[in-house]
Amino acid sequence: MRPDGGAVCDVFITLVHGTWPRNVWRDVFLTPFYGRWPGGFFPKNLWFADGSEFRNRLTAALSKRGLSARISPFLWSGANSVRERDKAAQELAEHIRAKQLDHPGSIQVVIAHSHGGNVALRALDQPGVTGDEIFITTIATPFVEILPTKLSPAETRRIDLMVSLTTSVLIPHCAIAINDAYFPTLNPNILSFIVLLICVLPFMLFFRLRARNARTVDELVGLTSLSPSVRKHPLLVLRAVDDEAALTLAAATTA
């Protein structure tokens, strides 16, 4: 027993779920089968739930090797969002720090499924987490890191030229063709105004979005980048032939 009365364990395992359906997709279509999730009560269908087949078999396997284990699920929104995963990583880091203090003599293990693996790796980058003392296993994780595209001035000018040609040549040509086919009686002055509007608006929108996207890309790069120490952190990566991560990698390889 620990001084605070808690049980001593050889291994403390944190289970991190991945992305799951949210809002109406979850509440309307999945609640009748799985219960409302996440919630205070987890049906046994959920792999990280108390009493699930996964947890029972994992505990039994460790027990056969003479290891006592405590298992705790870590819940986050499950949204397929870089920002949500970063928020979850900060909360997971607090969870890990608390468990390291509560069980100083235990081996800390994180088992993460799908995008939960990205959450776990981001958690290692948070201040105060002793990454050397944490073992991470990922299951079917599509590892994601956003890298900025570095365009030379010549490439930028080429893109601007292509947009300019599209808005000044192709769009007016299509607008005139549509007018001749469907609106032959349209006033020429009105047609000229419409064509000018169609040309100018996409051009302005393009440059505005490019400036806005530059700021967004910088933010997303920061939310998915990993430090060199985390990149070198040993991982046990588990994948099946037909899981999401493996299929994505195969598609990217053959594309």
mmCIF file of C-alpha atoms in Angstrom:
data_model
loop_
_atom_site.group_PDB
_atom_site.id
_atom_site.type_symbol
_atom_site.label_atom_id
_atom_site.label_comp_id
_atom_site.label_asym_id
_atom_site.label_seq_id
_atom_site.Cartn_x
_atom_site.Cartn_y
_atom_site.Cartn_z
ATOM 1 C CA MET A 1 0.000 0.000 0.000
ATOM 2 C CA ARG A 2 1.112 3.592 -0.681
ATOM 3 C CA PRO A 3 1.215 6.111 2.186
ATOM 4 C CA ASP A 4 -2.078 7.600 0.970
ATOM 5 C CA GLY A 5 -3.762 4.211 1.118
ATOM 6 C CA GLY A 6 -3.737 3.506 -2.619
ATOM 7 C CA ALA A 7 -2.648 0.183 -4.030
ATOM 8 C CA VAL A 8 0.869 -0.217 -5.383
ATOM 9 C CA CYS A 9 1.070 -1.447 -8.987
ATOM 10 C CA ASP A 10 3.938 -2.431 -11.248
ATOM 11 C CA VAL A 11 2.454 -0.830 -14.347
ATOM 12 C CA PHE A 12 0.069 2.106 -14.695
ATOM 13 C CA ILE A 13 -1.585 2.160 -18.104
ATOM 14 C CA THR A 14 -3.423 5.104 -19.643
ATOM 15 C CA LEU A 15 -5.732 4.303 -22.564
ATOM 16 C CA VAL A 16 -6.287 7.101 -25.095
ATOM 17 C CA HIS A 17 -9.116 6.707 -27.595
ATOM 18 C CA GLY A 18 -9.001 8.151 -31.092
ATOM 19 C CA THR A 19 -11.383 10.118 -33.268
ATOM 20 C CA TRP A 20 -15.031 9.215 -33.006
ATOM 21 C CA PRO A 21 -18.333 10.550 -34.395
ATOM 22 C CA ARG A 22 -19.682 13.615 -32.633
ATOM 23 C CA ASN A 23 -22.930 15.517 -32.175
ATOM 24 C CA VAL A 24 -25.902 14.218 -34.177
ATOM 25 C CA TRP A 25 -23.959 11.365 -35.819
ATOM 26 C CA ARG A 26 -23.066 9.983 -32.416
ATOM 27 C CA ASP A 27 -26.230 10.818 -30.499
ATOM 28 C CA VAL A 28 -28.779 9.727 -33.099
ATOM 29 C CA PHE A 29 -27.115 6.807 -34.875
ATOM 30 C CA LEU A 30 -24.724 5.310 -32.318
ATOM 31 C CA THR A 31 -26.279 5.963 -28.898
ATOM 32 C CA PRO A 32 -28.872 3.162 -29.267
ATOM 33 C CA PHE A 33 -26.045 0.658 -29.771
ATOM 34 C CA TYR A 34 -23.217 1.959 -27.589
ATOM 35 C CA GLY A 35 -24.827 4.266 -25.078
ATOM 36 C CA ARG A 36 -24.101 7.968 -24.868
ATOM 37 C CA TRP A 37 -20.354 8.408 -25.196
ATOM 38 C CA PRO A 38 -18.337 9.831 -23.660
ATOM 39 C CA GLY A 39 -20.169 9.627 -20.371
ATOM 40 C CA GLY A 40 -19.841 8.464 -16.789
ATOM 41 C CA PHE A 41 -20.789 4.908 -17.672
ATOM 42 C CA PHE A 42 -18.933 3.087 -20.439
ATOM 43 C CA PRO A 43 -20.593 0.101 -22.101
ATOM 44 C CA LYS A 44 -18.347 -2.899 -22.562
ATOM 45 C CA ASN A 45 -18.337 -2.353 -26.333
ATOM 46 C CA LEU A 46 -15.823 0.480 -25.925
ATOM 47 C CA TRP A 47 -12.309 -0.943 -25.856
ATOM 48 C CA PHE A 48 -11.098 1.375 -23.095
ATOM 49 C CA ALA A 49 -14.111 0.829 -20.836
ATOM 50 C CA ASP A 50 -13.864 -0.921 -17.493
ATOM 51 C CA GLY A 51 -14.766 -4.548 -18.097
ATOM 52 C CA SER A 52 -14.053 -4.473 -21.837
ATOM 53 C CA GLU A 53 -12.497 -7.538 -23.457
ATOM 54 C CA PHE A 54 -9.360 -5.555 -24.307
ATOM 55 C CA ARG A 55 -8.775 -4.471 -20.719
ATOM 56 C CA ASN A 56 -9.535 -7.891 -19.291
ATOM 57 C CA ARG A 57 -7.163 -9.665 -21.673
ATOM 58 C CA LEU A 58 -4.430 -7.053 -21.132
ATOM 59 C CA THR A 59 -4.675 -7.372 -17.354
ATOM 60 C CA ALA A 60 -4.652 -11.168 -17.570
ATOM 61 C CA ALA A 61 -1.585 -11.177 -19.845
ATOM 62 C CA LEU A 62 0.351 -8.920 -17.481
ATOM 63 C CA SER A 63 -0.739 -10.988 -14.486
ATOM 64 C CA LYS A 64 0.646 -14.152 -16.100
ATOM 65 C CA ARG A 65 4.010 -12.407 -16.187
ATOM 66 C CA GLY A 66 3.790 -11.458 -12.539
ATOM 67 C CA LEU A 67 2.953 -7.793 -13.144
ATOM 68 C CA SER A 68 0.144 -5.965 -11.389
ATOM 69 C CA ALA A 69 -1.497 -3.222 -13.431
ATOM 70 C CA ARG A 70 -3.896 -0.357 -12.995
ATOM 71 C CA ILE A 71 -5.653 0.924 -16.094
ATOM 72 C CA SER A 72 -7.271 4.310 -16.546
ATOM 73 C CA PRO A 73 -8.980 5.756 -19.648
ATOM 74 C CA PHE A 74 -8.237 9.303 -20.756
ATOM 75 C CA LEU A 75 -11.186 11.015 -22.421
ATOM 76 C CA TRP A 76 -11.074 13.887 -24.869
ATOM 77 C CA SER A 77 -13.553 15.300 -27.376
ATOM 78 C CA GLY A 78 -12.551 12.884 -30.151
ATOM 79 C CA ALA A 79 -12.949 15.630 -32.748
ATOM 80 C CA ASN A 80 -10.945 15.264 -35.949
ATOM 81 C CA SER A 81 -9.246 18.616 -35.366
ATOM 82 C CA VAL A 82 -5.604 19.600 -34.917
ATOM 83 C CA ARG A 83 -6.615 22.187 -32.323
ATOM 84 C CA GLU A 84 -8.703 19.680 -30.369
ATOM 85 C CA ARG A 85 -5.815 17.194 -30.367
ATOM 86 C CA ASP A 86 -3.442 19.865 -29.090
ATOM 87 C CA LYS A 87 -5.888 20.748 -26.315
ATOM 88 C CA ALA A 88 -6.240 17.064 -25.458
ATOM 89 C CA ALA A 89 -2.429 16.699 -25.404
ATOM 90 C CA GLN A 90 -2.160 19.402 -22.755
ATOM 91 C CA GLU A 91 -4.811 17.680 -20.643
ATOM 92 C CA LEU A 92 -3.160 14.280 -21.156
ATOM 93 C CA ALA A 93 0.156 15.753 -20.007
ATOM 94 C CA GLU A 94 -1.516 16.863 -16.761
ATOM 95 C CA HIS A 95 -3.015 13.381 -16.401
ATOM 96 C CA ILE A 96 0.411 11.758 -16.865
ATOM 97 C CA ARG A 97 2.098 14.114 -14.400
ATOM 98 C CA ALA A 98 -0.566 13.319 -11.809
ATOM 99 C CA LYS A 99 -0.152 9.569 -12.304
ATOM 100 C CA GLN A 100 3.640 9.854 -12.074
ATOM 101 C CA LEU A 101 3.219 11.552 -8.693
ATOM 102 C CA ASP A 102 0.561 9.095 -7.508
ATOM 103 C CA HIS A 103 2.543 6.036 -8.644
ATOM 104 C CA PRO A 104 6.228 7.026 -8.519
ATOM 105 C CA GLY A 105 7.436 3.429 -8.562
ATOM 106 C CA SER A 106 5.218 2.257 -11.410
ATOM 107 C CA ILE A 107 6.073 1.952 -15.084
ATOM 108 C CA GLN A 108 3.962 4.479 -16.982
ATOM 109 C CA VAL A 109 2.501 3.162 -20.233
ATOM 110 C CA VAL A 110 0.245 4.970 -22.714
ATOM 111 C CA ILE A 111 -1.741 2.903 -25.225
ATOM 112 C CA ALA A 112 -3.310 5.139 -27.853
ATOM 113 C CA HIS A 113 -5.597 4.306 -30.751
ATOM 114 C CA SER A 114 -5.844 6.210 -34.038
ATOM 115 C CA HIS A 115 -5.388 9.979 -33.568
ATOM 116 C CA GLY A 116 -4.970 9.302 -29.858
ATOM 117 C CA GLY A 117 -1.397 8.441 -30.844
ATOM 118 C CA ASN A 118 -0.867 12.013 -32.053
ATOM 119 C CA VAL A 119 -2.345 13.264 -28.782
ATOM 120 C CA ALA A 120 0.094 11.084 -26.818
ATOM 121 C CA LEU A 121 3.138 12.304 -28.760
ATOM 122 C CA ARG A 122 2.105 15.932 -28.322
ATOM 123 C CA ALA A 123 1.683 15.284 -24.603
ATOM 124 C CA LEU A 124 5.360 14.277 -24.371
ATOM 125 C CA ASP A 125 6.277 17.747 -25.624
ATOM 126 C CA GLN A 126 4.436 19.484 -22.789
ATOM 127 C CA PRO A 127 6.451 21.009 -19.896
ATOM 128 C CA GLY A 128 6.902 18.840 -16.832
ATOM 129 C CA VAL A 129 6.414 15.485 -18.540
ATOM 130 C CA THR A 130 9.335 13.112 -18.026
ATOM 131 C CA GLY A 131 9.240 11.424 -21.406
ATOM 132 C CA ASP A 132 12.126 9.031 -20.695
ATOM 133 C CA GLU A 133 9.979 7.244 -18.118
ATOM 134 C CA ILE A 134 6.934 6.763 -20.376
ATOM 135 C CA PHE A 135 6.349 3.907 -22.802
ATOM 136 C CA ILE A 136 3.977 4.583 -25.688
ATOM 137 C CA THR A 137 2.153 2.113 -27.900
ATOM 138 C CA THR A 138 0.115 3.361 -30.845
ATOM 139 C CA ILE A 139 -2.580 1.351 -32.601
ATOM 140 C CA ALA A 140 -3.477 2.247 -36.205
ATOM 141 C CA THR A 141 -2.269 5.823 -35.754
ATOM 142 C CA PRO A 142 -2.075 8.059 -38.848
ATOM 143 C CA PHE A 143 0.851 10.196 -37.701
ATOM 144 C CA VAL A 144 0.247 13.790 -38.764
ATOM 145 C CA GLU A 145 2.665 16.671 -39.049
ATOM 146 C CA ILE A 146 1.911 19.772 -41.112
ATOM 147 C CA LEU A 147 4.888 21.276 -42.901
ATOM 148 C CA PRO A 148 4.890 24.719 -44.551
ATOM 149 C CA THR A 149 5.327 24.989 -48.287
ATOM 150 C CA LYS A 150 8.308 27.167 -49.081
ATOM 151 C CA LEU A 151 7.780 28.916 -52.397
ATOM 152 C CA SER A 152 10.491 30.916 -54.118
ATOM 153 C CA PRO A 153 9.654 34.421 -55.409
ATOM 154 C CA ALA A 154 9.609 33.004 -58.948
ATOM 155 C CA GLU A 155 7.086 30.305 -57.976
ATOM 156 C CA THR A 156 4.911 32.896 -56.239
ATOM 157 C CA ARG A 157 4.926 35.101 -59.353
ATOM 158 C CA ARG A 158 4.030 32.074 -61.480
ATOM 159 C CA ILE A 159 0.993 31.339 -59.318
ATOM 160 C CA ASP A 160 -0.077 34.998 -59.435
ATOM 161 C CA LEU A 161 0.250 34.961 -63.217
ATOM 162 C CA MET A 162 -1.885 31.819 -63.511
ATOM 163 C CA VAL A 163 -4.596 33.350 -61.319
ATOM 164 C CA SER A 164 -4.465 36.583 -63.312
ATOM 165 C CA LEU A 165 -4.793 34.761 -66.626
ATOM 166 C CA THR A 166 -7.676 32.671 -65.301
ATOM 167 C CA THR A 167 -9.627 35.671 -64.048
ATOM 168 C CA SER A 168 -8.902 37.929 -67.031
ATOM 169 C CA VAL A 169 -9.252 35.449 -69.914
ATOM 170 C CA LEU A 170 -11.056 32.237 -69.028
ATOM 171 C CA ILE A 171 -13.827 33.642 -66.824
ATOM 172 C CA PRO A 172 -14.858 36.436 -69.241
ATOM 173 C CA HIS A 173 -14.850 33.962 -72.138
ATOM 174 C CA CYS A 174 -17.144 31.583 -70.226
ATOM 175 C CA ALA A 175 -19.403 34.454 -69.129
ATOM 176 C CA ILE A 176 -19.822 35.703 -72.692
ATOM 177 C CA ALA A 177 -20.501 32.176 -73.973
ATOM 178 C CA ILE A 178 -23.187 31.665 -71.305
ATOM 179 C CA ASN A 179 -24.715 35.039 -72.159
ATOM 180 C CA ASP A 180 -24.877 34.242 -75.874
ATOM 181 C CA ALA A 181 -26.451 30.850 -75.195
ATOM 182 C CA TYR A 182 -28.989 31.748 -72.500
ATOM 183 C CA PHE A 183 -29.310 35.566 -72.263
ATOM 184 C CA PRO A 184 -28.878 36.943 -75.791
ATOM 185 C CA THR A 185 -31.036 40.010 -75.046
ATOM 186 C CA LEU A 186 -29.024 41.126 -72.013
ATOM 187 C CA ASN A 187 -27.875 44.750 -72.119
ATOM 188 C CA PRO A 188 -24.147 44.915 -73.093
ATOM 189 C CA ASN A 189 -23.399 47.397 -70.301
ATOM 190 C CA ILE A 190 -24.890 45.052 -67.727
ATOM 191 C CA LEU A 191 -22.915 42.183 -69.221
ATOM 192 C CA SER A 192 -19.692 44.190 -68.991
ATOM 193 C CA PHE A 193 -20.390 44.996 -65.343
ATOM 194 C CA ILE A 194 -21.092 41.339 -64.520
ATOM 195 C CA VAL A 195 -17.926 40.182 -66.287
ATOM 196 C CA LEU A 196 -15.848 42.823 -64.444
ATOM 197 C CA LEU A 197 -17.358 41.767 -61.136
ATOM 198 C CA ILE A 198 -16.716 38.082 -61.828
ATOM 199 C CA CYS A 199 -13.089 38.859 -62.683
ATOM 200 C CA VAL A 200 -12.282 41.185 -59.784
ATOM 201 C CA LEU A 201 -13.929 39.310 -56.917
ATOM 202 C CA PRO A 202 -12.042 35.986 -57.305
ATOM 203 C CA PHE A 203 -8.778 37.887 -57.727
ATOM 204 C CA MET A 204 -9.321 39.870 -54.499
ATOM 205 C CA LEU A 205 -10.543 36.773 -52.693
ATOM 206 C CA PHE A 206 -7.439 34.833 -53.722
ATOM 207 C CA PHE A 207 -4.973 37.347 -52.275
ATOM 208 C CA ARG A 208 -7.020 37.804 -49.121
ATOM 209 C CA LEU A 209 -7.210 34.065 -48.540
ATOM 210 C CA ARG A 210 -3.505 33.659 -49.224
ATOM 211 C CA ALA A 211 -2.607 36.160 -46.491
ATOM 212 C CA ARG A 212 -5.100 34.550 -44.125
ATOM 213 C CA ASN A 213 -3.926 31.025 -44.934
ATOM 214 C CA ALA A 214 -0.317 31.977 -44.239
ATOM 215 C CA ARG A 215 -1.248 32.805 -40.647
ATOM 216 C CA THR A 216 -3.358 29.651 -40.343
ATOM 217 C CA VAL A 217 -0.572 27.451 -41.717
ATOM 218 C CA ASP A 218 1.911 28.902 -39.221
ATOM 219 C CA GLU A 219 -0.518 28.074 -36.409
ATOM 220 C CA LEU A 220 -1.141 24.529 -37.644
ATOM 221 C CA VAL A 221 2.577 23.899 -38.106
ATOM 222 C CA GLY A 222 3.107 24.846 -34.469
ATOM 223 C CA LEU A 223 0.234 22.621 -33.318
ATOM 224 C CA THR A 224 1.618 19.515 -35.046
ATOM 225 C CA SER A 225 5.386 19.951 -34.808
ATOM 226 C CA LEU A 226 7.350 17.686 -32.481
ATOM 227 C CA SER A 227 10.637 18.358 -30.728
ATOM 228 C CA PRO A 228 13.740 16.310 -31.639
ATOM 229 C CA SER A 229 13.539 14.452 -28.319
ATOM 230 C CA VAL A 230 9.982 13.280 -29.056
ATOM 231 C CA ARG A 231 10.940 12.286 -32.599
ATOM 232 C CA LYS A 232 13.595 9.997 -31.108
ATOM 233 C CA HIS A 233 11.270 8.628 -28.415
ATOM 234 C CA PRO A 234 10.897 4.840 -28.798
ATOM 235 C CA LEU A 235 7.438 3.753 -29.906
ATOM 236 C CA LEU A 236 5.692 0.445 -30.323
ATOM 237 C CA VAL A 237 3.642 1.005 -33.492
ATOM 238 C CA LEU A 238 0.898 -1.549 -34.167
ATOM 239 C CA ARG A 239 -0.873 -1.633 -37.523
ATOM 240 C CA ALA A 240 -3.095 -4.063 -39.384
ATOM 241 C CA VAL A 241 -3.130 -4.495 -43.139
ATOM 242 C CA ASP A 242 -6.581 -2.948 -43.480
ATOM 243 C CA ASP A 243 -6.567 -0.245 -40.790
ATOM 244 C CA GLU A 244 -7.056 3.431 -41.633
ATOM 245 C CA ALA A 245 -3.421 4.430 -41.165
ATOM 246 C CA ALA A 246 -2.050 1.572 -43.267
ATOM 247 C CA LEU A 247 -4.538 2.209 -46.091
ATOM 248 C CA THR A 248 -3.701 5.927 -46.107
ATOM 249 C CA LEU A 249 0.017 5.191 -46.319
ATOM 250 C CA ALA A 250 -0.560 2.703 -49.117
ATOM 251 C CA ALA A 251 -2.672 5.214 -51.060
ATOM 252 C CA ALA A 252 -0.004 7.902 -50.637
ATOM 253 C CA THR A 253 2.698 5.502 -51.809
ATOM 254 C CA THR A 254 0.886 4.504 -54.991
ATOM 255 C CA ALA A 255 -0.548 7.943 -55.812
#
